[in-house]
Amino acid sequence: MNLERFLLELEQNNPEEPEFIQGVREFLISVSDRIKDDFRLSNAGILERLTEPDRVFVFKIPWLNDQGKVMVNRGYRVQYNNALGPYKGGLRFHPALTLGTVKMLAFEQVFKNSLTSLALGGAMGGANFNPTGKSEAEIMRFCQSFVLQLWDLLGADMDIPGGDVGVGSREVGYLFGMYKKLTRQHNAAFTGKAPDWGGTALRAESTGYGVMYFLKALMDDNNDTLEGKTICVSGFGNVAYGVVRKAVELGAKVVTLSGPDGFIHDPEGISDDKLDYLIELRATSQDLVRPYSIEFPGVAYYEGQKPWGIACDIAIPCAIQNEIGMKEAKLLIENKCKYLVEAADKPCIADASEFLVANGVKLAPSKAANAGGVAVSTLELAQNTMKINWTNDEVNTRLKDIMERIYQLCKIHGAKPDGSINLSDGANIASFHRVAEAMIDQGAV
Ligand code: GLU
């Protein structure tokens, strides 16, 4: 098959979805060497089937604001592939969310979930809704209206949404509440629930902790240590929180965080007590990080900027896709950054990733490094099904095991003939094989 021709056709069939096309392109190029002569794959139409989601739902979400006016947003759920298990993936509430982004994230989720070795298909959804500045009541009414459009497509063995950007345990609570009312079932149709009524220990920290376990495995393998290393982090949601907490525990120093307003640089490092302040800040500040620089002496605030010009050994973008382009990649290289771990989904633009790797940076791709979140979601499902709760330690041990196994998979499948290792290729190849084999086993469906 001619890959360029295939991608061109895909683009023609999916106009105005550049992020989806780009995501598929990067993935297929990365696995192309390993699949090009495989007759079984071409005979089973695996590429054709994997570049078309199983189904896509786009729907209207009318909701009443506090002034009594009806507002309208657009909702999405892309059920991408369920060869390995029920559809599973987050919901994102973000004003710039488009169908192309949701499809790209759903495609990524299929392979991320495959890497966990758990029984999970892939999906993604959300709405172009901006939670910033909305009252508690508005958030609740919005979530209820969202579920009214989707509830009959969800279920513990069918499609199980979880959180993502803009959707945490509060939103999952409102979504689940309406789902439960409509179905009369208290089942595992959502993850990311509050720990007291069906959630799991460590779900909030899990993505960030998983990121750090992956990084630690990578550094151990390179006879390196986190002890004393300087880390730049972007974002300050759940992912960044988990990363900072675990980084501090493992002896590293995190010096930056960012919000939509800009970033803060704390040369002393963000300690545990400062993290407590961060939690408070998140609850009250509508996403702004600036107050942190006022609260603590010696902290600089850079309005409207990203932290990638600050010298660091390790960069961990935790905010959103495409925040590291060539300009940022060059700054990181100039500043001698050695590791970049993608904690957000696809924060590096393709040419920036290539440039970083070509310049010796060890790059941990998001579908592997941030799989701890969805993995712990699955531990939540397992506990729901068994009607028991595991302790922090039990969840943590399982999470650590899963992340170490994912690292090994990436390493084994990413090994190049010259002895180097490309973790992104490893993640793509390992995850692709598992999904493709399952599809072949299950026939042309
Ligand atoms: N959005 C998170 C992820 O991509 C969590 C998904 C989930 O728990 O379903 O991993």
CSV table of C-alpha atoms and ligand atoms in Angstrom, one decimal:
chain,number,residue,atom,x,y,z
A,1,MET,CA,0.0,0.0,0.0
A,2,ASN,CA,1.2,3.5,-0.8
A,3,LEU,CA,1.0,5.3,2.6
A,4,GLU,CA,1.0,8.9,1.2
A,5,ARG,CA,-1.9,8.1,-1.2
A,6,PHE,CA,-3.8,6.4,1.7
A,7,LEU,CA,-3.3,9.5,3.9
A,8,LEU,CA,-4.3,11.9,1.1
A,9,GLU,CA,-7.6,10.0,0.7
A,10,LEU,CA,-8.1,10.0,4.4
A,11,GLU,CA,-7.7,13.8,4.4
A,12,GLN,CA,-10.2,14.1,1.5
A,13,ASN,CA,-12.7,12.0,3.5
A,14,ASN,CA,-12.2,14.0,6.7
A,15,PRO,CA,-11.9,17.6,5.6
A,16,GLU,CA,-11.3,20.2,8.4
A,17,GLU,CA,-10.0,17.7,10.8
A,18,PRO,CA,-6.2,18.5,10.6
A,19,GLU,CA,-5.5,17.2,14.2
A,20,PHE,CA,-7.0,13.8,13.4
A,21,ILE,CA,-5.2,13.6,10.1
A,22,GLN,CA,-1.9,14.6,11.8
A,23,GLY,CA,-2.3,12.1,14.6
A,24,VAL,CA,-3.1,9.2,12.2
A,25,ARG,CA,-0.2,10.3,9.9
A,26,GLU,CA,2.4,10.3,12.7
A,27,PHE,CA,1.1,6.9,14.0
A,28,LEU,CA,1.1,5.2,10.6
A,29,ILE,CA,4.5,6.5,9.6
A,30,SER,CA,5.8,5.2,13.0
A,31,VAL,CA,4.5,1.7,12.5
A,32,SER,CA,4.8,1.5,8.7
A,33,ASP,CA,8.2,-0.3,8.6
A,34,ARG,CA,6.8,-3.1,10.7
A,35,ILE,CA,3.6,-3.6,8.8
A,36,LYS,CA,4.3,-2.9,5.2
A,37,ASP,CA,4.7,-6.5,4.1
A,38,ASP,CA,2.3,-8.1,6.4
A,39,PHE,CA,-0.3,-9.8,4.2
A,40,ARG,CA,-2.6,-10.7,7.2
A,41,LEU,CA,-3.0,-7.0,8.1
A,42,SER,CA,-3.7,-5.8,4.6
A,43,ASN,CA,-6.1,-8.7,3.9
A,44,ALA,CA,-8.0,-7.9,7.1
A,45,GLY,CA,-8.2,-4.2,6.1
A,46,ILE,CA,-6.7,-3.2,9.4
A,47,LEU,CA,-5.5,0.3,8.4
A,48,GLU,CA,-8.8,1.1,6.6
A,49,ARG,CA,-10.8,-0.1,9.7
A,50,LEU,CA,-8.5,1.7,12.2
A,51,THR,CA,-8.7,5.0,10.5
A,52,GLU,CA,-12.6,5.1,10.7
A,53,PRO,CA,-14.1,5.3,14.1
A,54,ASP,CA,-16.8,2.7,14.9
A,55,ARG,CA,-19.3,5.6,15.4
A,56,VAL,CA,-19.5,9.3,16.1
A,57,PHE,CA,-22.2,11.1,18.0
A,58,VAL,CA,-22.5,14.9,17.7
A,59,PHE,CA,-25.3,16.4,19.7
A,60,LYS,CA,-26.9,19.6,21.0
A,61,ILE,CA,-26.7,20.5,24.7
A,62,PRO,CA,-29.2,23.2,25.7
A,63,TRP,CA,-28.9,24.4,29.3
A,64,LEU,CA,-30.2,27.2,31.5
A,65,ASN,CA,-27.7,29.8,32.8
A,66,ASP,CA,-28.2,31.6,36.1
A,67,GLN,CA,-29.8,34.5,34.3
A,68,GLY,CA,-32.6,32.2,33.1
A,69,LYS,CA,-31.4,32.2,29.5
A,70,VAL,CA,-31.0,29.0,27.4
A,71,MET,CA,-27.5,28.5,26.2
A,72,VAL,CA,-26.4,25.9,23.6
A,73,ASN,CA,-23.2,23.9,23.3
A,74,ARG,CA,-22.1,21.1,21.1
A,75,GLY,CA,-21.3,17.7,22.5
A,76,TYR,CA,-19.3,14.8,21.1
A,77,ARG,CA,-18.7,11.1,21.8
A,78,VAL,CA,-16.5,9.1,19.5
A,79,GLN,CA,-16.7,5.4,20.1
A,80,TYR,CA,-13.5,4.5,18.2
A,81,ASN,CA,-12.7,0.8,18.6
A,82,ASN,CA,-13.8,-1.9,21.0
A,83,ALA,CA,-11.6,-4.8,20.0
A,84,LEU,CA,-9.9,-5.1,23.4
A,85,GLY,CA,-12.9,-4.2,25.6
A,86,PRO,CA,-15.7,-1.7,26.1
A,87,TYR,CA,-15.2,1.8,24.8
A,88,LYS,CA,-13.3,3.8,27.4
A,89,GLY,CA,-12.0,7.3,27.5
A,90,GLY,CA,-12.4,10.7,28.9
A,91,LEU,CA,-14.8,13.7,28.5
A,92,ARG,CA,-13.2,17.1,27.9
A,93,PHE,CA,-15.0,20.4,28.5
A,94,HIS,CA,-13.0,23.0,26.6
A,95,PRO,CA,-14.2,26.0,24.6
A,96,ALA,CA,-12.0,25.1,21.6
A,97,LEU,CA,-13.0,21.5,21.4
A,98,THR,CA,-13.8,20.3,17.8
A,99,LEU,CA,-14.8,17.0,16.3
A,100,GLY,CA,-11.3,16.7,14.7
A,101,THR,CA,-9.6,17.0,18.2
A,102,VAL,CA,-12.0,14.5,19.7
A,103,LYS,CA,-11.4,12.0,16.9
A,104,MET,CA,-7.6,12.4,17.3
A,105,LEU,CA,-7.8,11.9,21.0
A,106,ALA,CA,-10.1,8.9,20.6
A,107,PHE,CA,-7.7,7.3,18.1
A,108,GLU,CA,-4.8,7.9,20.6
A,109,GLN,CA,-6.9,6.4,23.4
A,110,VAL,CA,-7.4,3.1,21.5
A,111,PHE,CA,-3.6,2.6,21.5
A,112,LYS,CA,-3.0,4.1,25.0
A,113,ASN,CA,-5.5,1.7,26.4
A,114,SER,CA,-4.0,-1.2,24.5
A,115,LEU,CA,-0.6,-0.4,26.2
A,116,THR,CA,-2.1,-0.9,29.6
A,117,SER,CA,-2.6,-4.6,28.8
A,118,LEU,CA,-6.1,-4.2,30.3
A,119,ALA,CA,-9.5,-5.0,28.7
A,120,LEU,CA,-10.2,-1.6,27.3
A,121,GLY,CA,-11.4,-0.3,24.0
A,122,GLY,CA,-11.0,3.4,23.1
A,123,ALA,CA,-13.3,6.4,23.0
A,124,MET,CA,-13.3,10.1,23.7
A,125,GLY,CA,-15.9,12.8,24.1
A,126,GLY,CA,-16.8,16.2,25.5
A,127,ALA,CA,-18.2,19.6,24.6
A,128,ASN,CA,-17.1,23.0,23.5
A,129,PHE,CA,-18.2,24.3,26.9
A,130,ASN,CA,-16.0,26.6,29.0
A,131,PRO,CA,-16.4,25.7,32.7
A,132,THR,CA,-14.3,28.7,33.7
A,133,GLY,CA,-16.5,31.3,35.4
A,134,LYS,CA,-19.6,29.1,35.5
A,135,SER,CA,-21.5,28.7,38.8
A,136,GLU,CA,-21.9,25.4,40.5
A,137,ALA,CA,-25.5,25.3,39.5
A,138,GLU,CA,-24.6,26.0,35.8
A,139,ILE,CA,-22.1,23.2,35.8
A,140,MET,CA,-24.7,20.8,37.2
A,141,ARG,CA,-27.4,21.8,34.7
A,142,PHE,CA,-24.9,21.5,31.9
A,143,CYS,CA,-23.7,18.0,32.9
A,144,GLN,CA,-27.3,16.9,33.3
A,145,SER,CA,-28.2,18.1,29.8
A,146,PHE,CA,-25.1,16.4,28.4
A,147,VAL,CA,-26.1,13.0,29.8
A,148,LEU,CA,-29.7,13.3,28.6
A,149,GLN,CA,-28.3,13.1,25.1
A,150,LEU,CA,-25.9,10.3,25.7
A,151,TRP,CA,-27.1,8.0,28.5
A,152,ASP,CA,-28.5,5.2,26.4
A,153,LEU,CA,-25.2,4.8,24.6
A,154,LEU,CA,-23.3,4.3,27.8
A,155,GLY,CA,-22.9,1.3,30.2
A,156,ALA,CA,-20.3,-0.7,32.2
A,157,ASP,CA,-19.9,-3.1,29.3
A,158,MET,CA,-20.6,-0.7,26.5
A,159,ASP,CA,-18.9,2.7,26.9
A,160,ILE,CA,-17.5,4.1,30.1
A,161,PRO,CA,-16.5,7.8,30.1
A,162,GLY,CA,-14.0,9.2,32.6
A,163,GLY,CA,-12.6,12.7,33.2
A,164,ASP,CA,-10.2,14.8,31.2
A,165,VAL,CA,-9.5,18.5,30.9
A,166,GLY,CA,-12.4,20.4,32.6
A,167,VAL,CA,-14.0,17.3,33.9
A,168,GLY,CA,-13.1,16.1,37.4
A,169,SER,CA,-14.9,14.2,40.1
A,170,ARG,CA,-17.4,17.1,40.6
A,171,GLU,CA,-18.5,16.9,36.9
A,172,VAL,CA,-18.5,13.1,36.9
A,173,GLY,CA,-20.7,13.3,40.0
A,174,TYR,CA,-23.3,15.4,38.2
A,175,LEU,CA,-23.1,13.3,35.0
A,176,PHE,CA,-23.4,10.0,36.9
A,177,GLY,CA,-26.3,11.3,39.0
A,178,MET,CA,-28.4,12.0,36.0
A,179,TYR,CA,-27.3,8.7,34.3
A,180,LYS,CA,-28.3,6.8,37.5
A,181,LYS,CA,-31.7,8.5,37.5
A,182,LEU,CA,-32.4,7.7,33.9
A,183,THR,CA,-31.2,4.0,34.0
A,184,ARG,CA,-32.1,3.3,37.6
A,185,GLN,CA,-28.8,1.6,37.9
A,186,HIS,CA,-25.8,2.3,40.1
A,187,ASN,CA,-23.2,0.7,38.0
A,188,ALA,CA,-19.7,1.3,36.7
A,189,ALA,CA,-20.7,3.4,33.7
A,190,PHE,CA,-18.4,6.3,34.7
A,191,THR,CA,-15.0,6.5,36.3
A,192,GLY,CA,-13.4,9.3,38.2
A,193,LYS,CA,-16.2,9.2,40.8
A,194,ALA,CA,-15.6,10.5,44.3
A,195,PRO,CA,-13.9,7.9,46.4
A,196,ASP,CA,-16.8,7.8,48.9
A,197,TRP,CA,-19.4,6.5,46.5
A,198,GLY,CA,-17.7,4.3,43.9
A,199,GLY,CA,-14.5,6.1,43.1
A,200,THR,CA,-11.0,4.7,43.8
A,201,ALA,CA,-8.1,5.8,45.9
A,202,LEU,CA,-5.5,7.7,44.0
A,203,ARG,CA,-7.6,8.5,40.8
A,204,ALA,CA,-6.9,12.2,41.1
A,205,GLU,CA,-3.1,11.6,41.4
A,206,SER,CA,-2.9,8.6,39.1
A,207,THR,CA,-2.0,10.2,35.8
A,208,GLY,CA,0.8,12.3,37.4
A,209,TYR,CA,2.1,9.4,39.5
A,210,GLY,CA,2.1,7.1,36.5
A,211,VAL,CA,4.0,9.7,34.5
A,212,MET,CA,6.7,9.8,37.2
A,213,TYR,CA,6.8,6.0,37.5
A,214,PHE,CA,7.4,5.8,33.7
A,215,LEU,CA,10.1,8.5,33.9
A,216,LYS,CA,11.8,6.7,36.8
A,217,ALA,CA,11.9,3.4,34.9
A,218,LEU,CA,13.4,5.3,31.9
A,219,MET,CA,16.0,7.0,34.1
A,220,ASP,CA,16.9,3.8,36.1
A,221,ASP,CA,17.5,2.2,32.7
A,222,ASN,CA,19.9,5.0,31.9
A,223,ASN,CA,21.7,4.8,35.2
A,224,ASP,CA,20.3,8.2,36.0
A,225,THR,CA,18.3,9.4,39.0
A,226,LEU,CA,15.6,12.0,39.8
A,227,GLU,CA,17.5,13.0,42.9
A,228,GLY,CA,18.4,16.7,42.6
A,229,LYS,CA,17.1,17.2,39.1
A,230,THR,CA,15.3,20.4,38.0
A,231,ILE,CA,11.9,19.9,36.3
A,232,CYS,CA,9.7,22.4,34.4
A,233,VAL,CA,6.0,21.6,34.4
A,234,SER,CA,3.2,23.3,32.5
A,235,GLY,CA,-0.4,23.3,33.6
A,236,PHE,CA,-1.7,23.0,37.2
A,237,GLY,CA,-4.6,20.6,37.0
A,238,ASN,CA,-4.8,17.1,38.4
A,239,VAL,CA,-2.0,15.8,36.1
A,240,ALA,CA,0.5,18.5,37.1
A,241,TYR,CA,-0.5,18.1,40.8
A,242,GLY,CA,0.3,14.3,40.7
A,243,VAL,CA,3.6,15.0,38.8
A,244,VAL,CA,4.7,17.6,41.3
A,245,ARG,CA,3.8,15.5,44.3
A,246,LYS,CA,5.6,12.4,43.2
A,247,ALA,CA,8.6,14.4,41.8
A,248,VAL,CA,9.1,16.0,45.3
A,249,GLU,CA,8.8,12.6,46.9
A,250,LEU,CA,11.4,11.2,44.6
A,251,GLY,CA,13.9,14.1,45.4
A,252,ALA,CA,13.5,16.3,42.3
A,253,LYS,CA,12.8,20.0,42.2
A,254,VAL,CA,9.8,21.3,40.2
A,255,VAL,CA,10.3,25.0,39.4
A,256,THR,CA,7.4,26.0,37.1
A,257,LEU,CA,3.7,25.7,36.7
A,258,SER,CA,1.4,27.4,34.2
A,259,GLY,CA,-2.2,28.5,33.7
A,260,PRO,CA,-3.9,30.3,30.8
A,261,ASP,CA,-2.7,33.6,32.2
A,262,GLY,CA,1.1,32.7,32.1
A,263,PHE,CA,3.6,30.8,34.2
A,264,ILE,CA,5.3,31.1,37.6
A,265,HIS,CA,9.0,30.3,38.2
A,266,ASP,CA,9.8,29.3,41.7
A,267,PRO,CA,13.6,28.7,41.8
A,268,GLU,CA,13.4,27.2,45.3
A,269,GLY,CA,11.1,24.5,44.0
A,270,ILE,CA,7.5,23.7,44.8
A,271,SER,CA,7.4,21.9,48.2
A,272,ASP,CA,4.5,20.0,49.7
A,273,ASP,CA,3.2,23.0,51.7
A,274,LYS,CA,3.1,25.0,48.5
A,275,LEU,CA,1.2,22.2,46.9
A,276,ASP,CA,-1.4,22.5,49.5
A,277,TYR,CA,-1.7,26.2,48.6
A,278,LEU,CA,-2.0,25.1,45.0
A,279,ILE,CA,-5.0,22.9,45.7
A,280,GLU,CA,-6.7,25.9,47.4
A,281,LEU,CA,-5.8,28.1,44.5
A,282,ARG,CA,-7.3,25.8,42.0
A,283,ALA,CA,-10.6,25.8,43.9
A,284,THR,CA,-10.8,29.6,43.8
A,285,SER,CA,-8.7,31.2,41.1
A,286,GLN,CA,-10.5,30.2,37.9
A,287,ASP,CA,-7.3,28.7,36.5
A,288,LEU,CA,-4.9,31.6,37.1
A,289,VAL,CA,-1.5,30.9,38.5
A,290,ARG,CA,-0.4,34.4,39.2
A,291,PRO,CA,-1.6,34.4,42.9
A,292,TYR,CA,1.1,31.8,43.6
A,293,SER,CA,3.8,34.5,42.8
A,294,ILE,CA,2.2,36.9,45.2
A,295,GLU,CA,1.9,34.4,48.0
A,296,PHE,CA,5.5,33.1,48.0
A,297,PRO,CA,8.6,35.3,48.0
A,298,GLY,CA,11.2,34.9,45.3
A,299,VAL,CA,8.7,33.6,42.7
A,300,ALA,CA,8.5,35.3,39.3
A,301,TYR,CA,5.4,35.5,37.1
A,302,TYR,CA,5.6,35.7,33.3
A,303,GLU,CA,2.3,36.8,31.8
A,304,GLY,CA,1.1,35.1,28.7
A,305,GLN,CA,4.1,32.9,28.4
A,306,LYS,CA,5.0,29.2,28.6
A,307,PRO,CA,7.8,27.9,30.9
A,308,TRP,CA,10.0,26.2,28.2
A,309,GLY,CA,12.7,28.9,28.3
A,310,ILE,CA,13.6,28.1,31.9
A,311,ALA,CA,16.6,25.8,32.3
A,312,CYS,CA,15.8,22.3,33.4
A,313,ASP,CA,16.9,18.7,33.2
A,314,ILE,CA,13.4,17.4,32.6
A,315,ALA,CA,10.4,19.0,30.9
A,316,ILE,CA,6.9,17.7,31.7
A,317,PRO,CA,4.1,19.4,29.7
A,318,CYS,CA,0.9,18.7,31.6
A,319,ALA,CA,-1.5,21.2,29.9
A,320,ILE,CA,-2.9,20.5,26.5
A,321,GLN,CA,-2.0,19.3,22.9
A,322,ASN,CA,0.4,21.1,20.7
A,323,GLU,CA,2.1,23.4,23.2
A,324,ILE,CA,5.6,22.5,22.2
A,325,GLY,CA,6.6,23.5,18.7
A,326,MET,CA,10.0,24.1,17.1
A,327,LYS,CA,10.6,27.3,19.0
A,328,GLU,CA,10.1,25.7,22.4
A,329,ALA,CA,12.0,22.6,21.4
A,330,LYS,CA,15.0,24.7,20.5
A,331,LEU,CA,14.9,26.6,23.8
A,332,LEU,CA,14.8,23.2,25.6
A,333,ILE,CA,17.9,22.0,23.7
A,334,GLU,CA,19.7,25.3,24.3
A,335,ASN,CA,19.0,24.8,28.0
A,336,LYS,CA,20.3,21.2,28.0
A,337,CYS,CA,17.1,19.5,28.8
A,338,LYS,CA,17.6,15.7,28.7
A,339,TYR,CA,14.2,14.2,29.1
A,340,LEU,CA,10.7,15.2,28.0
A,341,VAL,CA,7.7,13.4,29.3
A,342,GLU,CA,4.4,14.0,27.6
A,343,ALA,CA,2.0,14.1,30.5
A,344,ALA,CA,-0.8,15.9,28.5
A,345,ASP,CA,-2.1,14.2,25.4
A,346,LYS,CA,0.2,15.0,22.5
A,347,PRO,CA,1.8,18.2,23.7
A,348,CYS,CA,4.6,18.1,21.2
A,349,ILE,CA,4.1,18.9,17.5
A,350,ALA,CA,5.6,16.2,15.3
A,351,ASP,CA,8.6,18.2,14.0
A,352,ALA,CA,9.4,19.4,17.5
A,353,SER,CA,9.4,15.7,18.8
A,354,GLU,CA,11.7,14.7,15.9
A,355,PHE,CA,14.1,17.6,16.6
A,356,LEU,CA,14.2,16.8,20.3
A,357,VAL,CA,14.9,13.1,19.7
A,358,ALA,CA,17.6,14.0,17.0
A,359,ASN,CA,19.3,16.2,19.6
A,360,GLY,CA,19.5,13.4,22.2
A,361,VAL,CA,16.4,14.2,24.3
A,362,LYS,CA,14.8,11.0,25.7
A,363,LEU,CA,11.1,11.5,24.8
A,364,ALA,CA,8.4,9.6,26.6
A,365,PRO,CA,5.2,9.7,24.4
A,366,SER,CA,1.9,10.6,25.9
A,367,LYS,CA,0.0,7.4,25.0
A,368,ALA,CA,2.6,5.5,27.2
A,369,ALA,CA,3.6,8.0,29.8
A,370,ASN,CA,0.1,9.2,30.8
A,371,ALA,CA,-1.7,5.8,30.6
A,372,GLY,CA,-1.7,5.7,34.4
A,373,GLY,CA,-4.9,7.7,34.5
A,374,VAL,CA,-7.0,5.4,32.4
A,375,ALA,CA,-5.3,2.4,34.1
A,376,VAL,CA,-6.5,3.5,37.5
A,377,SER,CA,-9.9,4.1,36.0
A,378,THR,CA,-9.9,0.4,35.2
A,379,LEU,CA,-8.9,-0.4,38.7
A,380,GLU,CA,-11.9,1.7,39.7
A,381,LEU,CA,-14.1,-0.5,37.4
A,382,ALA,CA,-12.6,-3.6,38.9
A,383,GLN,CA,-13.4,-2.5,42.5
A,384,ASN,CA,-16.9,-1.5,41.5
A,385,THR,CA,-17.6,-4.9,40.0
A,386,MET,CA,-16.2,-6.7,43.1
A,387,LYS,CA,-18.0,-4.2,45.4
A,388,ILE,CA,-14.8,-3.6,47.4
A,389,ASN,CA,-12.3,-0.8,47.9
A,390,TRP,CA,-8.6,-1.1,47.6
A,391,THR,CA,-6.3,1.0,49.8
A,392,ASN,CA,-3.9,3.7,48.5
A,393,ASP,CA,-1.1,1.2,48.7
A,394,GLU,CA,-2.9,-1.5,46.8
A,395,VAL,CA,-3.8,0.9,44.0
A,396,ASN,CA,-0.4,2.5,44.0
A,397,THR,CA,1.4,-0.9,43.7
A,398,ARG,CA,-0.8,-1.9,40.8
A,399,LEU,CA,-0.3,1.4,39.0
A,400,LYS,CA,3.5,1.2,39.4
A,401,ASP,CA,3.5,-2.3,38.0
A,402,ILE,CA,1.4,-1.3,35.0
A,403,MET,CA,3.7,1.7,34.2
A,404,GLU,CA,6.8,-0.3,34.5
A,405,ARG,CA,5.4,-2.9,32.1
A,406,ILE,CA,4.4,-0.2,29.7
A,407,TYR,CA,8.0,1.1,29.8
A,408,GLN,CA,9.3,-2.3,29.0
A,409,LEU,CA,6.9,-2.7,26.1
A,410,CYS,CA,8.0,0.6,24.6
A,411,LYS,CA,11.7,-0.3,25.1
A,412,ILE,CA,11.4,-3.7,23.5
A,413,HIS,CA,9.3,-2.6,20.5
A,414,GLY,CA,11.3,0.7,20.1
A,415,ALA,CA,14.7,-0.9,19.8
A,416,LYS,CA,16.5,0.1,16.5
A,417,PRO,CA,19.1,-1.9,14.6
A,418,ASP,CA,21.8,0.7,15.7
A,419,GLY,CA,21.1,0.0,19.3
A,420,SER,CA,19.1,3.2,20.0
A,421,ILE,CA,15.6,3.2,21.4
A,422,ASN,CA,12.7,5.3,20.1
A,423,LEU,CA,10.0,5.1,22.8
A,424,SER,CA,7.4,6.7,20.6
A,425,ASP,CA,7.8,4.0,17.9
A,426,GLY,CA,7.9,1.4,20.6
A,427,ALA,CA,4.6,2.6,22.1
A,428,ASN,CA,2.9,2.7,18.6
A,429,ILE,CA,4.1,-0.6,17.4
A,430,ALA,CA,3.4,-2.5,20.7
A,431,SER,CA,-0.1,-1.0,21.0
A,432,PHE,CA,-0.9,-1.5,17.3
A,433,HIS,CA,-0.1,-5.2,17.3
A,434,ARG,CA,-2.4,-5.9,20.2
A,435,VAL,CA,-5.4,-4.1,18.7
A,436,ALA,CA,-4.7,-5.5,15.2
A,437,GLU,CA,-4.4,-9.1,16.4
A,438,ALA,CA,-7.7,-8.8,18.3
A,439,MET,CA,-9.4,-7.4,15.3
A,440,ILE,CA,-8.2,-10.2,13.1
A,441,ASP,CA,-9.3,-12.8,15.7
A,442,GLN,CA,-12.8,-11.3,15.8
A,443,GLY,CA,-13.3,-11.2,12.0
A,444,ALA,CA,-14.6,-8.5,9.7
A,445,VAL,CA,-16.8,-6.6,12.0
B,1,GLU,N1,-8.6,11.3,30.0
B,1,GLU,C1,-7.8,10.4,30.7
B,1,GLU,C2,-6.9,9.7,29.8
B,1,GLU,O1,-6.8,10.0,28.6
B,1,GLU,C3,-8.7,9.4,31.5
B,1,GLU,C4,-9.6,8.6,30.7
B,1,GLU,C5,-10.5,7.6,31.5
B,1,GLU,O2,-10.3,7.5,32.7
B,1,GLU,O3,-11.4,7.1,30.9
B,1,GLU,O4,-6.2,8.8,30.1
